[in-house]
mmCIF file of C-alpha atoms and ligand atoms in Angstrom:
data_model
loop_
_atom_site.group_PDB
_atom_site.id
_atom_site.type_symbol
_atom_site.label_atom_id
_atom_site.label_comp_id
_atom_site.label_asym_id
_atom_site.label_seq_id
_atom_site.Cartn_x
_atom_site.Cartn_y
_atom_site.Cartn_z
ATOM 1 C CA MET A 1 85.001 59.995 2.344
ATOM 2 C CA PRO A 2 83.579 62.672 4.654
ATOM 3 C CA THR A 3 85.903 65.228 6.228
ATOM 4 C CA VAL A 4 86.373 65.541 9.972
ATOM 5 C CA GLU A 5 84.316 68.735 9.834
ATOM 6 C CA GLN A 6 81.457 66.975 8.051
ATOM 7 C CA ILE A 7 81.542 64.237 10.631
ATOM 8 C CA ARG A 8 81.466 66.787 13.427
ATOM 9 C CA GLU A 9 78.467 68.472 11.798
ATOM 10 C CA ALA A 10 76.670 65.142 11.374
ATOM 11 C CA LEU A 11 77.176 64.305 15.031
ATOM 12 C CA LYS A 12 74.973 67.237 15.983
ATOM 13 C CA VAL A 13 71.969 64.964 15.612
ATOM 14 C CA VAL A 14 73.174 62.899 18.551
ATOM 15 C CA ILE A 15 71.538 64.217 21.673
ATOM 16 C CA ASP A 16 72.400 63.556 25.259
ATOM 17 C CA PRO A 17 68.944 62.676 26.541
ATOM 18 C CA GLU A 18 69.729 63.870 30.029
ATOM 19 C CA LEU A 19 71.376 67.149 29.182
ATOM 20 C CA ARG A 20 69.083 67.592 26.195
ATOM 21 C CA HIS A 21 71.667 69.079 23.903
ATOM 22 C CA ASN A 22 73.712 67.605 21.117
ATOM 23 C CA ILE A 23 77.043 66.061 22.010
ATOM 24 C CA VAL A 24 79.025 68.387 19.738
ATOM 25 C CA ASP A 25 77.824 71.587 21.402
ATOM 26 C CA LEU A 26 78.195 69.931 24.781
ATOM 27 C CA GLY A 27 81.862 69.335 24.017
ATOM 28 C CA MET A 28 81.456 65.603 24.477
ATOM 29 C CA VAL A 29 83.100 64.659 21.193
ATOM 30 C CA ARG A 30 86.664 64.108 22.320
ATOM 31 C CA SER A 31 88.223 63.225 18.988
ATOM 32 C CA ILE A 32 87.470 62.379 15.388
ATOM 33 C CA GLU A 33 90.239 60.711 13.385
ATOM 34 C CA THR A 34 90.609 61.563 9.704
ATOM 35 C CA PRO A 35 88.774 58.702 7.973
ATOM 36 C CA VAL A 36 91.003 56.074 6.348
ATOM 37 C CA ASP A 37 89.778 53.259 4.098
ATOM 38 C CA GLY A 38 86.133 53.722 5.013
ATOM 39 C CA ARG A 39 86.884 53.619 8.699
ATOM 40 C CA VAL A 40 86.050 56.369 11.184
ATOM 41 C CA ASP A 41 87.234 56.465 14.800
ATOM 42 C CA VAL A 42 85.400 58.686 17.212
ATOM 43 C CA VAL A 43 85.839 59.094 20.950
ATOM 44 C CA VAL A 44 82.909 60.348 22.997
ATOM 45 C CA SER A 45 83.410 61.619 26.536
ATOM 46 C CA LEU A 46 80.818 60.614 29.068
ATOM 47 C CA THR A 47 79.893 62.432 32.238
ATOM 48 C CA THR A 48 80.165 59.285 34.372
ATOM 49 C CA PRO A 49 82.079 56.069 33.684
ATOM 50 C CA GLY A 50 79.156 53.679 34.105
ATOM 51 C CA CYS A 51 76.897 55.821 31.932
ATOM 52 C CA PRO A 52 73.748 53.783 31.236
ATOM 53 C CA ILE A 53 73.108 55.618 27.997
ATOM 54 C CA ARG A 54 76.408 54.530 26.511
ATOM 55 C CA SER A 55 74.677 52.231 24.037
ATOM 56 C CA HIS A 56 72.420 55.103 23.052
ATOM 57 C CA PHE A 57 75.502 57.112 22.048
ATOM 58 C CA GLN A 58 77.079 54.110 20.397
ATOM 59 C CA LYS A 59 74.002 53.668 18.211
ATOM 60 C CA GLY A 60 73.421 57.359 17.580
ATOM 61 C CA VAL A 61 77.011 58.123 16.603
ATOM 62 C CA THR A 62 77.276 55.081 14.338
ATOM 63 C CA GLU A 63 74.015 55.895 12.559
ATOM 64 C CA ALA A 64 74.894 59.558 12.113
ATOM 65 C CA ILE A 65 78.285 58.816 10.566
ATOM 66 C CA ARG A 66 77.113 55.953 8.397
ATOM 67 C CA GLY A 67 74.498 58.274 6.988
ATOM 68 C CA LEU A 68 77.308 60.315 5.403
ATOM 69 C CA GLY A 69 78.145 57.671 2.831
ATOM 70 C CA GLY A 70 81.549 56.259 1.963
ATOM 71 C CA VAL A 71 81.887 55.003 5.524
ATOM 72 C CA GLU A 72 82.015 51.290 6.135
ATOM 73 C CA GLN A 73 83.092 51.028 9.705
ATOM 74 C CA VAL A 74 82.553 53.277 12.693
ATOM 75 C CA ASN A 75 84.458 52.693 15.909
ATOM 76 C CA VAL A 76 83.074 54.517 18.892
ATOM 77 C CA GLY A 77 85.386 54.750 21.870
ATOM 78 C CA PHE A 78 84.478 56.209 25.247
ATOM 79 C CA ASP A 79 86.300 58.065 27.962
ATOM 80 C CA VAL A 80 85.167 60.229 30.850
ATOM 81 C CA LEU A 81 85.178 64.011 31.164
ATOM 82 C CA SER A 82 87.654 65.330 33.717
ATOM 83 C CA SER A 83 86.141 67.208 36.632
ATOM 84 C CA GLN A 84 87.403 70.440 35.110
ATOM 85 C CA GLU A 85 85.703 69.604 31.815
ATOM 86 C CA LYS A 86 82.542 68.709 33.669
ATOM 87 C CA SER A 87 82.366 72.058 35.397
ATOM 88 C CA GLY A 88 83.015 73.726 32.029
ATOM 89 C CA LEU A 89 80.079 71.802 30.644
ATOM 90 C CA GLN A 90 77.915 72.863 33.527
ATOM 91 C CA GLN A 91 78.812 76.472 32.940
ATOM 92 C CA ARG A 92 78.048 76.186 29.274
ATOM 93 C CA LEU A 93 74.679 74.628 30.055
ATOM 94 C CA GLY A 94 73.949 77.344 32.567
ATOM 95 C CA ARG A 95 74.692 80.014 30.018
ATOM 96 C CA GLN A 96 72.662 78.484 27.253
ATOM 97 C CA ASP A 97 68.995 79.343 26.948
ATOM 98 C CA GLY A 98 67.582 77.111 29.603
ATOM 99 C CA LEU A 99 65.433 74.630 27.768
ATOM 100 C CA PRO A 100 62.059 74.592 29.422
ATOM 101 C CA THR A 101 61.916 71.003 30.405
ATOM 102 C CA GLY A 102 58.709 69.313 31.221
ATOM 103 C CA ALA A 103 57.013 70.985 28.234
ATOM 104 C CA LEU A 104 55.674 67.559 27.384
ATOM 105 C CA ALA A 105 55.114 66.555 30.980
ATOM 106 C CA ALA A 106 51.355 66.981 30.648
ATOM 107 C CA VAL A 107 51.188 65.036 27.380
ATOM 108 C CA ARG A 108 49.859 61.553 27.932
ATOM 109 C CA ASN A 109 50.733 60.086 24.565
ATOM 110 C CA VAL A 110 53.055 61.128 21.796
ATOM 111 C CA ILE A 111 52.193 59.326 18.578
ATOM 112 C CA CYS A 112 54.515 59.608 15.598
ATOM 113 C CA VAL A 113 52.729 58.828 12.359
ATOM 114 C CA GLY A 114 55.222 57.491 9.861
ATOM 115 C CA SER A 115 55.331 55.787 6.490
ATOM 116 C CA GLY A 116 57.964 54.190 4.335
ATOM 117 C CA LYS A 117 57.335 56.516 1.420
ATOM 118 C CA GLY A 118 55.365 59.605 0.496
ATOM 119 C CA GLY A 119 51.900 59.705 -0.950
ATOM 120 C CA VAL A 120 50.381 56.884 1.064
ATOM 121 C CA GLY A 121 48.100 59.309 2.912
ATOM 122 C CA LYS A 122 50.119 59.728 6.100
ATOM 123 C CA SER A 123 49.164 63.390 6.563
ATOM 124 C CA THR A 124 45.542 62.762 5.673
ATOM 125 C CA VAL A 125 45.467 60.004 8.258
ATOM 126 C CA THR A 126 47.224 62.183 10.868
ATOM 127 C CA SER A 127 44.795 65.072 10.496
ATOM 128 C CA ASN A 128 41.708 62.865 10.432
ATOM 129 C CA LEU A 129 42.962 60.746 13.282
ATOM 130 C CA ALA A 130 43.503 63.918 15.291
ATOM 131 C CA ALA A 131 39.942 64.989 14.503
ATOM 132 C CA ALA A 132 38.594 61.543 15.411
ATOM 133 C CA LEU A 133 40.432 61.475 18.749
ATOM 134 C CA PHE A 134 39.125 64.971 19.437
ATOM 135 C CA ALA A 135 35.580 63.847 18.618
ATOM 136 C CA GLU A 136 36.060 61.033 21.138
ATOM 137 C CA GLY A 137 36.542 63.706 23.776
ATOM 138 C CA LYS A 138 40.322 63.657 23.884
ATOM 139 C CA GLN A 139 42.587 66.686 24.056
ATOM 140 C CA VAL A 140 44.619 66.563 20.900
ATOM 141 C CA ALA A 141 47.357 68.437 19.074
ATOM 142 C CA ALA A 142 48.888 67.756 15.692
ATOM 143 C CA MET A 143 52.405 68.773 14.831
ATOM 144 C CA ASP A 144 54.155 68.807 11.496
ATOM 145 C CA ALA A 145 57.633 67.368 11.502
ATOM 146 C CA ASP A 146 57.527 67.024 7.740
ATOM 147 C CA VAL A 147 59.352 70.262 7.120
ATOM 148 C CA TRP A 148 59.741 69.835 3.377
ATOM 149 C CA GLY A 149 56.243 68.577 2.761
ATOM 150 C CA TYR A 150 54.150 70.011 5.568
ATOM 151 C CA SER A 151 50.415 69.642 5.071
ATOM 152 C CA ILE A 152 48.819 69.874 8.504
ATOM 153 C CA PRO A 153 47.787 73.561 8.071
ATOM 154 C CA ARG A 154 46.052 72.886 4.761
ATOM 155 C CA MET A 155 44.366 69.723 5.977
ATOM 156 C CA LEU A 156 43.159 71.233 9.249
ATOM 157 C CA GLY A 157 42.372 74.577 7.613
ATOM 158 C CA VAL A 158 44.513 76.586 10.001
ATOM 159 C CA HIS A 159 46.958 79.291 8.956
ATOM 160 C CA GLY A 160 48.629 82.249 10.610
ATOM 161 C CA ARG A 161 51.411 83.028 13.003
ATOM 162 C CA PRO A 162 51.401 81.851 16.602
ATOM 163 C CA THR A 163 51.599 84.359 19.400
ATOM 164 C CA VAL A 164 53.887 84.139 22.387
ATOM 165 C CA SER A 165 52.547 83.910 25.913
ATOM 166 C CA PRO A 166 53.697 86.287 28.667
ATOM 167 C CA GLN A 167 55.902 83.403 29.799
ATOM 168 C CA ARG A 168 57.521 83.542 26.365
ATOM 169 C CA ARG A 169 56.040 80.243 25.246
ATOM 170 C CA ILE A 170 54.697 79.621 21.732
ATOM 171 C CA LEU A 171 50.922 79.171 21.659
ATOM 172 C CA PRO A 172 49.652 76.639 19.136
ATOM 173 C CA LEU A 173 46.957 77.672 16.669
ATOM 174 C CA VAL A 174 43.555 76.111 17.190
ATOM 175 C CA ALA A 175 41.413 74.475 14.520
ATOM 176 C CA HIS A 176 37.840 73.215 14.505
ATOM 177 C CA GLY A 177 36.928 74.289 18.002
ATOM 178 C CA GLY A 178 39.849 72.929 19.964
ATOM 179 C CA LEU A 179 42.310 70.909 17.895
ATOM 180 C CA LYS A 180 45.752 72.384 18.508
ATOM 181 C CA ALA A 181 48.214 72.587 15.637
ATOM 182 C CA ILE A 182 51.827 73.571 15.168
ATOM 183 C CA SER A 183 53.459 73.547 11.778
ATOM 184 C CA ILE A 184 56.589 74.877 10.218
ATOM 185 C CA GLU A 185 54.302 76.807 7.858
ATOM 186 C CA PHE A 186 53.265 79.118 10.701
ATOM 187 C CA PHE A 187 56.820 80.423 10.945
ATOM 188 C CA LEU A 188 57.753 80.853 7.308
ATOM 189 C CA ASP A 189 57.672 84.152 5.470
ATOM 190 C CA HIS A 190 57.179 82.434 2.161
ATOM 191 C CA GLU A 191 56.401 78.917 1.083
ATOM 192 C CA ASP A 192 59.826 77.941 -0.211
ATOM 193 C CA GLN A 193 61.779 79.082 2.789
ATOM 194 C CA ALA A 194 62.122 75.724 4.494
ATOM 195 C CA ILE A 195 63.414 74.043 1.352
ATOM 196 C CA THR A 196 66.859 75.480 1.975
ATOM 197 C CA TRP A 197 66.961 74.269 5.556
ATOM 198 C CA ARG A 198 69.520 71.658 6.358
ATOM 199 C CA GLY A 199 69.900 69.234 9.202
ATOM 200 C CA PRO A 200 70.892 71.505 12.087
ATOM 201 C CA MET A 201 68.276 74.145 11.293
ATOM 202 C CA LEU A 202 65.628 71.496 11.010
ATOM 203 C CA HIS A 203 66.773 69.974 14.190
ATOM 204 C CA LYS A 204 66.541 73.260 15.985
ATOM 205 C CA ALA A 205 63.029 73.945 14.710
ATOM 206 C CA ILE A 206 61.739 70.569 15.797
ATOM 207 C CA ARG A 207 63.350 70.910 19.176
ATOM 208 C CA GLN A 208 61.685 74.221 19.568
ATOM 209 C CA PHE A 209 58.312 72.816 18.556
ATOM 210 C CA LEU A 210 58.623 70.159 21.159
ATOM 211 C CA GLU A 211 60.003 72.217 23.952
ATOM 212 C CA ASP A 212 58.970 75.831 23.573
ATOM 213 C CA VAL A 213 55.368 75.260 22.589
ATOM 214 C CA GLU A 214 52.768 75.580 25.297
ATOM 215 C CA TRP A 215 51.100 72.243 24.625
ATOM 216 C CA GLY A 216 49.184 72.231 27.865
ATOM 217 C CA GLU A 217 47.444 69.104 28.956
ATOM 218 C CA LEU A 218 47.036 66.694 26.068
ATOM 219 C CA ASP A 219 45.842 63.141 25.685
ATOM 220 C CA TYR A 220 47.493 62.865 22.289
ATOM 221 C CA LEU A 221 50.196 64.747 20.492
ATOM 222 C CA LEU A 222 50.250 63.410 16.924
ATOM 223 C CA ILE A 223 53.426 64.050 14.989
ATOM 224 C CA ASP A 224 53.316 63.843 11.214
ATOM 225 C CA LEU A 225 56.766 62.517 10.329
ATOM 226 C CA PRO A 226 58.417 62.979 6.965
ATOM 227 C CA PRO A 227 58.254 59.847 4.823
ATOM 228 C CA GLY A 228 61.105 57.396 5.181
ATOM 229 C CA THR A 229 63.640 57.232 7.913
ATOM 230 C CA GLY A 230 65.904 60.223 8.005
ATOM 231 C CA ASP A 231 67.444 62.684 10.393
ATOM 232 C CA VAL A 232 64.113 63.903 11.623
ATOM 233 C CA SER A 233 62.956 60.543 12.871
ATOM 234 C CA MET A 234 66.268 60.191 14.623
ATOM 235 C CA THR A 235 66.044 63.583 16.287
ATOM 236 C CA LEU A 236 62.554 62.834 17.472
ATOM 237 C CA ALA A 237 63.424 59.413 18.687
ATOM 238 C CA GLN A 238 66.072 60.890 20.895
ATOM 239 C CA LEU A 239 63.954 63.703 22.219
ATOM 240 C CA LEU A 240 60.944 61.529 22.822
ATOM 241 C CA PRO A 241 61.926 58.161 24.139
ATOM 242 C CA GLN A 242 58.328 57.565 25.239
ATOM 243 C CA ALA A 243 56.780 58.081 21.801
ATOM 244 C CA ARG A 244 54.880 55.390 19.971
ATOM 245 C CA PHE A 245 54.734 54.907 16.227
ATOM 246 C CA VAL A 246 51.751 54.346 13.994
ATOM 247 C CA ILE A 247 52.764 53.162 10.539
ATOM 248 C CA VAL A 248 50.642 54.013 7.516
ATOM 249 C CA THR A 249 50.885 51.810 4.456
ATOM 250 C CA THR A 250 48.907 51.014 1.337
ATOM 251 C CA PRO A 251 47.837 47.412 0.701
ATOM 252 C CA GLN A 252 50.571 46.706 -1.887
ATOM 253 C CA PRO A 253 53.354 44.290 -0.972
ATOM 254 C CA ALA A 254 55.950 46.819 -2.200
ATOM 255 C CA ALA A 255 54.583 49.575 0.021
ATOM 256 C CA GLN A 256 54.447 47.202 2.917
ATOM 257 C CA LYS A 257 58.110 46.401 2.460
ATOM 258 C CA VAL A 258 59.193 50.058 2.629
ATOM 259 C CA ALA A 259 56.867 50.603 5.574
ATOM 260 C CA ALA A 260 58.618 47.747 7.329
ATOM 261 C CA ARG A 261 61.843 49.676 6.953
ATOM 262 C CA ALA A 262 60.313 52.646 8.774
ATOM 263 C CA ALA A 263 59.229 50.244 11.489
ATOM 264 C CA ASP A 264 62.777 48.937 11.708
ATOM 265 C CA THR A 265 64.058 52.417 12.461
ATOM 266 C CA ALA A 266 61.460 52.813 15.190
ATOM 267 C CA LYS A 267 62.574 49.538 16.691
ATOM 268 C CA ARG A 268 66.249 50.416 16.494
ATOM 269 C CA PHE A 269 65.510 53.410 18.673
ATOM 270 C CA ASP A 270 63.420 51.341 21.053
ATOM 271 C CA LEU A 271 60.220 53.088 20.103
ATOM 272 C CA GLU A 272 57.097 51.070 20.537
ATOM 273 C CA ILE A 273 54.864 50.571 17.508
ATOM 274 C CA ALA A 274 51.217 51.036 18.470
ATOM 275 C CA GLY A 275 49.784 49.675 15.248
ATOM 276 C CA VAL A 276 49.457 49.782 11.487
ATOM 277 C CA ILE A 277 46.858 51.681 9.479
ATOM 278 C CA GLU A 278 46.183 50.535 5.950
ATOM 279 C CA ASN A 279 45.097 53.377 3.680
ATOM 280 C CA MET A 280 43.659 53.308 0.164
ATOM 281 C CA SER A 281 42.149 49.901 0.903
ATOM 282 C CA GLY A 282 39.928 49.467 -2.081
ATOM 283 C CA PHE A 283 37.326 51.675 -3.665
ATOM 284 C CA VAL A 284 33.605 51.011 -3.475
ATOM 285 C CA THR A 285 31.418 52.321 -6.304
ATOM 286 C CA PRO A 286 28.014 53.856 -5.580
ATOM 287 C CA SER A 287 26.469 50.558 -6.714
ATOM 288 C CA GLY A 288 28.517 48.709 -4.093
ATOM 289 C CA GLU A 289 31.136 47.103 -6.283
ATOM 290 C CA ARG A 290 34.590 47.020 -4.650
ATOM 291 C CA PHE A 291 37.840 47.479 -6.565
ATOM 292 C CA THR A 292 41.149 46.739 -4.863
ATOM 293 C CA ILE A 293 43.062 49.402 -6.754
ATOM 294 C CA PHE A 294 46.188 49.200 -4.594
ATOM 295 C CA GLY A 295 45.972 45.497 -3.930
ATOM 296 C CA GLU A 296 44.862 43.728 -0.811
ATOM 297 C CA GLY A 297 46.209 42.562 2.502
ATOM 298 C CA GLY A 298 49.425 44.582 2.908
ATOM 299 C CA GLY A 299 48.361 46.232 6.149
ATOM 300 C CA GLN A 300 47.448 42.987 7.852
ATOM 301 C CA GLU A 301 50.662 41.355 6.696
ATOM 302 C CA LEU A 302 52.763 44.198 8.038
ATOM 303 C CA ALA A 303 50.851 44.171 11.327
ATOM 304 C CA ASP A 304 51.416 40.420 11.645
ATOM 305 C CA GLN A 305 55.064 40.802 10.792
ATOM 306 C CA LEU A 306 55.499 43.469 13.476
ATOM 307 C CA ASP A 307 53.176 41.684 15.876
ATOM 308 C CA VAL A 308 51.043 44.797 16.400
ATOM 309 C CA PRO A 309 47.335 45.422 15.746
ATOM 310 C CA LEU A 310 45.973 46.552 12.383
ATOM 311 C CA LEU A 311 44.126 49.608 13.641
ATOM 312 C CA GLY A 312 42.114 50.266 10.521
ATOM 313 C CA LYS A 313 41.603 49.909 6.795
ATOM 314 C CA ILE A 314 40.652 53.194 5.217
ATOM 315 C CA PRO A 315 39.002 52.949 1.805
ATOM 316 C CA LEU A 316 39.718 55.317 -1.063
ATOM 317 C CA GLN A 317 37.095 58.015 -0.953
ATOM 318 C CA GLU A 318 37.112 61.207 -2.941
ATOM 319 C CA GLU A 319 35.469 63.178 -0.121
ATOM 320 C CA LEU A 320 38.421 62.360 2.131
ATOM 321 C CA ARG A 321 40.763 64.017 -0.363
ATOM 322 C CA VAL A 322 38.427 66.983 -0.870
ATOM 323 C CA GLY A 323 38.129 67.504 2.890
ATOM 324 C CA ALA A 324 41.891 67.423 3.245
ATOM 325 C CA ASP A 325 42.291 69.970 0.452
ATOM 326 C CA GLU A 326 39.637 72.261 1.869
ATOM 327 C CA GLY A 327 40.736 72.165 5.481
ATOM 328 C CA THR A 328 37.932 70.201 7.125
ATOM 329 C CA PRO A 329 38.737 66.579 7.900
ATOM 330 C CA LEU A 330 36.012 64.272 6.588
ATOM 331 C CA VAL A 331 35.707 62.822 10.086
ATOM 332 C CA ILE A 332 34.267 66.218 11.104
ATOM 333 C CA SER A 333 32.127 67.043 8.063
ATOM 334 C CA ASP A 334 30.735 63.541 7.531
ATOM 335 C CA PRO A 335 31.494 61.135 10.380
ATOM 336 C CA ASP A 336 29.272 58.477 8.813
ATOM 337 C CA ALA A 337 31.240 58.277 5.565
ATOM 338 C CA PRO A 338 32.999 54.916 5.134
ATOM 339 C CA ALA A 339 36.479 56.479 5.287
ATOM 340 C CA SER A 340 35.504 58.434 8.424
ATOM 341 C CA GLN A 341 34.138 55.306 10.046
ATOM 342 C CA ALA A 342 37.392 53.468 9.384
ATOM 343 C CA ILE A 343 39.402 56.321 10.892
ATOM 344 C CA ILE A 344 37.152 56.558 13.946
ATOM 345 C CA HIS A 345 37.604 52.828 14.395
ATOM 346 C CA ALA A 346 41.382 53.294 14.240
ATOM 347 C CA ALA A 347 41.180 56.133 16.778
ATOM 348 C CA ARG A 348 39.260 53.923 19.193
ATOM 349 C CA GLY A 349 41.820 51.167 18.717
ATOM 350 C CA LEU A 350 44.583 53.629 19.480
ATOM 351 C CA ILE A 351 42.781 54.775 22.626
ATOM 352 C CA ALA A 352 42.496 51.153 23.722
ATOM 353 C CA ALA A 353 46.187 50.563 23.063
ATOM 354 C CA THR A 354 47.559 53.648 24.843
ATOM 355 C CA PRO A 355 47.565 54.801 28.460
ATOM 356 C CA GLN A 356 45.015 57.389 29.444
ATOM 357 C CA GLN A 357 47.030 58.487 32.477
ATOM 358 C CA ILE A 358 50.052 60.734 32.547
ATOM 359 C CA PRO A 359 52.950 58.278 32.285
ATOM 360 C CA THR A 360 55.579 58.307 34.965
ATOM 361 C CA LEU A 361 58.538 59.934 33.318
ATOM 362 C CA GLN A 362 61.176 57.612 32.027
ATOM 363 C CA PRO A 363 64.656 58.235 33.340
ATOM 364 C CA GLU A 364 65.724 59.779 30.029
ATOM 365 C CA LEU A 365 63.034 62.395 30.309
ATOM 366 C CA LYS A 366 63.407 63.218 33.952
ATOM 367 C CA PRO A 367 62.907 66.915 34.447
ATOM 368 C CA ALA A 368 66.078 68.949 34.657
ATOM 369 C CA PRO A 369 66.461 71.514 37.427
ATOM 370 C CA PRO A 370 64.104 74.467 37.056
ATOM 371 C CA ALA A 371 65.121 76.504 34.062
ATOM 372 C CA PRO A 372 64.206 80.084 33.236
ATOM 373 C CA PRO A 373 61.519 80.457 30.553
ATOM 374 C CA ALA A 374 62.926 80.159 27.061
ATOM 375 C CA PRO A 375 63.826 83.444 25.490
ATOM 376 C CA VAL A 376 62.210 83.329 22.100
ATOM 377 C CA THR A 377 64.495 85.891 20.520
ATOM 378 C CA GLY A 378 67.504 84.590 18.672
ATOM 379 C CA THR A 379 65.929 81.225 18.001
ATOM 380 C CA ALA A 380 65.148 79.570 14.723
ATOM 381 C CA LEU A 381 61.540 80.614 14.433
ATOM 382 C CA PRO A 382 60.112 84.079 13.884
ATOM 383 C CA MET A 383 57.089 84.964 16.046
ATOM 384 C CA ALA A 384 54.096 87.239 15.871
ATOM 385 C CA HIS A 385 54.114 90.020 18.429
HETATM 386 P P1 ADP B 1 51.495 61.571 2.508
HETATM 387 O O1 ADP B 1 51.355 62.415 3.728
HETATM 388 O O2 ADP B 1 51.688 60.123 2.816
HETATM 389 O O3 ADP B 1 52.489 62.081 1.524
HETATM 390 P P2 ADP B 1 48.887 62.652 1.796
HETATM 391 O O4 ADP B 1 48.134 62.507 3.053
HETATM 392 O O5 ADP B 1 49.384 63.986 1.406
HETATM 393 O O6 ADP B 1 50.087 61.589 1.753
HETATM 394 O O7 ADP B 1 47.976 62.026 0.661
HETATM 395 C C1 ADP B 1 48.282 62.131 -0.716
HETATM 396 C C2 ADP B 1 47.008 62.486 -1.470
HETATM 397 O O8 ADP B 1 46.103 61.392 -1.440
HETATM 398 C C3 ADP B 1 46.261 63.653 -0.857
HETATM 399 O O9 ADP B 1 45.694 64.417 -1.866
HETATM 400 C C4 ADP B 1 45.201 62.982 -0.018
HETATM 401 O O10 ADP B 1 44.068 63.801 0.207
HETATM 402 C C5 ADP B 1 44.865 61.775 -0.865
HETATM 403 N N1 ADP B 1 44.373 60.637 -0.078
HETATM 404 C C6 ADP B 1 44.982 60.026 0.968
HETATM 405 N N2 ADP B 1 44.259 58.998 1.415
HETATM 406 C C7 ADP B 1 43.154 58.931 0.641
HETATM 407 C C8 ADP B 1 41.992 58.079 0.598
HETATM 408 N N3 ADP B 1 41.847 57.069 1.444
HETATM 409 N N4 ADP B 1 41.063 58.348 -0.352
HETATM 410 C C9 ADP B 1 41.210 59.373 -1.227
HETATM 411 N N5 ADP B 1 42.260 60.200 -1.244
HETATM 412 C C10 ADP B 1 43.221 59.995 -0.322
#
């Protein structure tokens, strides 16, 4: 059974999408009862009685507490902050580093690339898809949210430490003549540093990626999610209600089943799934013989099941792996290679399936009142000066 303190800690992943802070720090968690017989009672205080995002909190709180294990039932009650509490909240918000809102306002599409499990080629697909979209004339950035298994820097061949603009915003590194990249690697002093990071630290880093980075105008921000469906997906889902998912799977029925679970999470958070990409779809020998090493048909089945398009079937190709290891996506070094062609096809499908205009902001993302630029000192990430 988790302790009240553990529950409080876990609730830090629940974000108020309007105030853009977690409900614990906002003082919106009114009470947490000591768990009895697998049952946890929590009361959340809302800013207004008819709060439309009530169900968002209901879902978020339940998920966060269930994730602790040993909990069978979560009861979420609601009340309303008194006017005194509300002004306290306002003061606290005013004092906190004003989050630069609208950092993503010039981003047309946020695409989260997810998979049910690791090793299906999610990062390889993300980096090549980014390169393919860029080759199609789009403005693209790739961001690593896979803190424990980041691979964007290696695959795009970009390393170093970002600088900070005079407005105190983090400038992404640039690969291959214009592809922007932000990864946790750019902020670590040594490779193993992130391994010790736990939920809140992770949460803070991702928030900072999304909000303090000078993304500029982008057609696509691709986010390489960690495999599975953990805290990170949840954090992102709450920060980015307009994001779409692309699910990567291998052709095996087993892989397809775990990928479906990732899709379920996306759906639970009302995130639209733009399509499925099947990777490792057969291997063709130089003499033209095709071997279906990881089976056949899983991508199409998953796409049918989710009622979304199958954006592409990427064959196994050694050069794709070599390119990823050496830092030049195959799509750039050999766009005519079969794997490149499949990825370019997927990129075009994605372009067809996503708006090419700046979306009107959804209510959850409406810009907050003008905030001062984010002070970069005292935050999670070290910077170059
Ligand atoms: P994930 O991000 O899902 O954990 P990676 O993208 O790191 O997976 O891929 C795992 C390994 O498989 C990497 O070495 C990658 O280069 C290789 N790989 C991925 N897709 C293919 C493919 N279609 N053909 C050959 N190698 C591939």
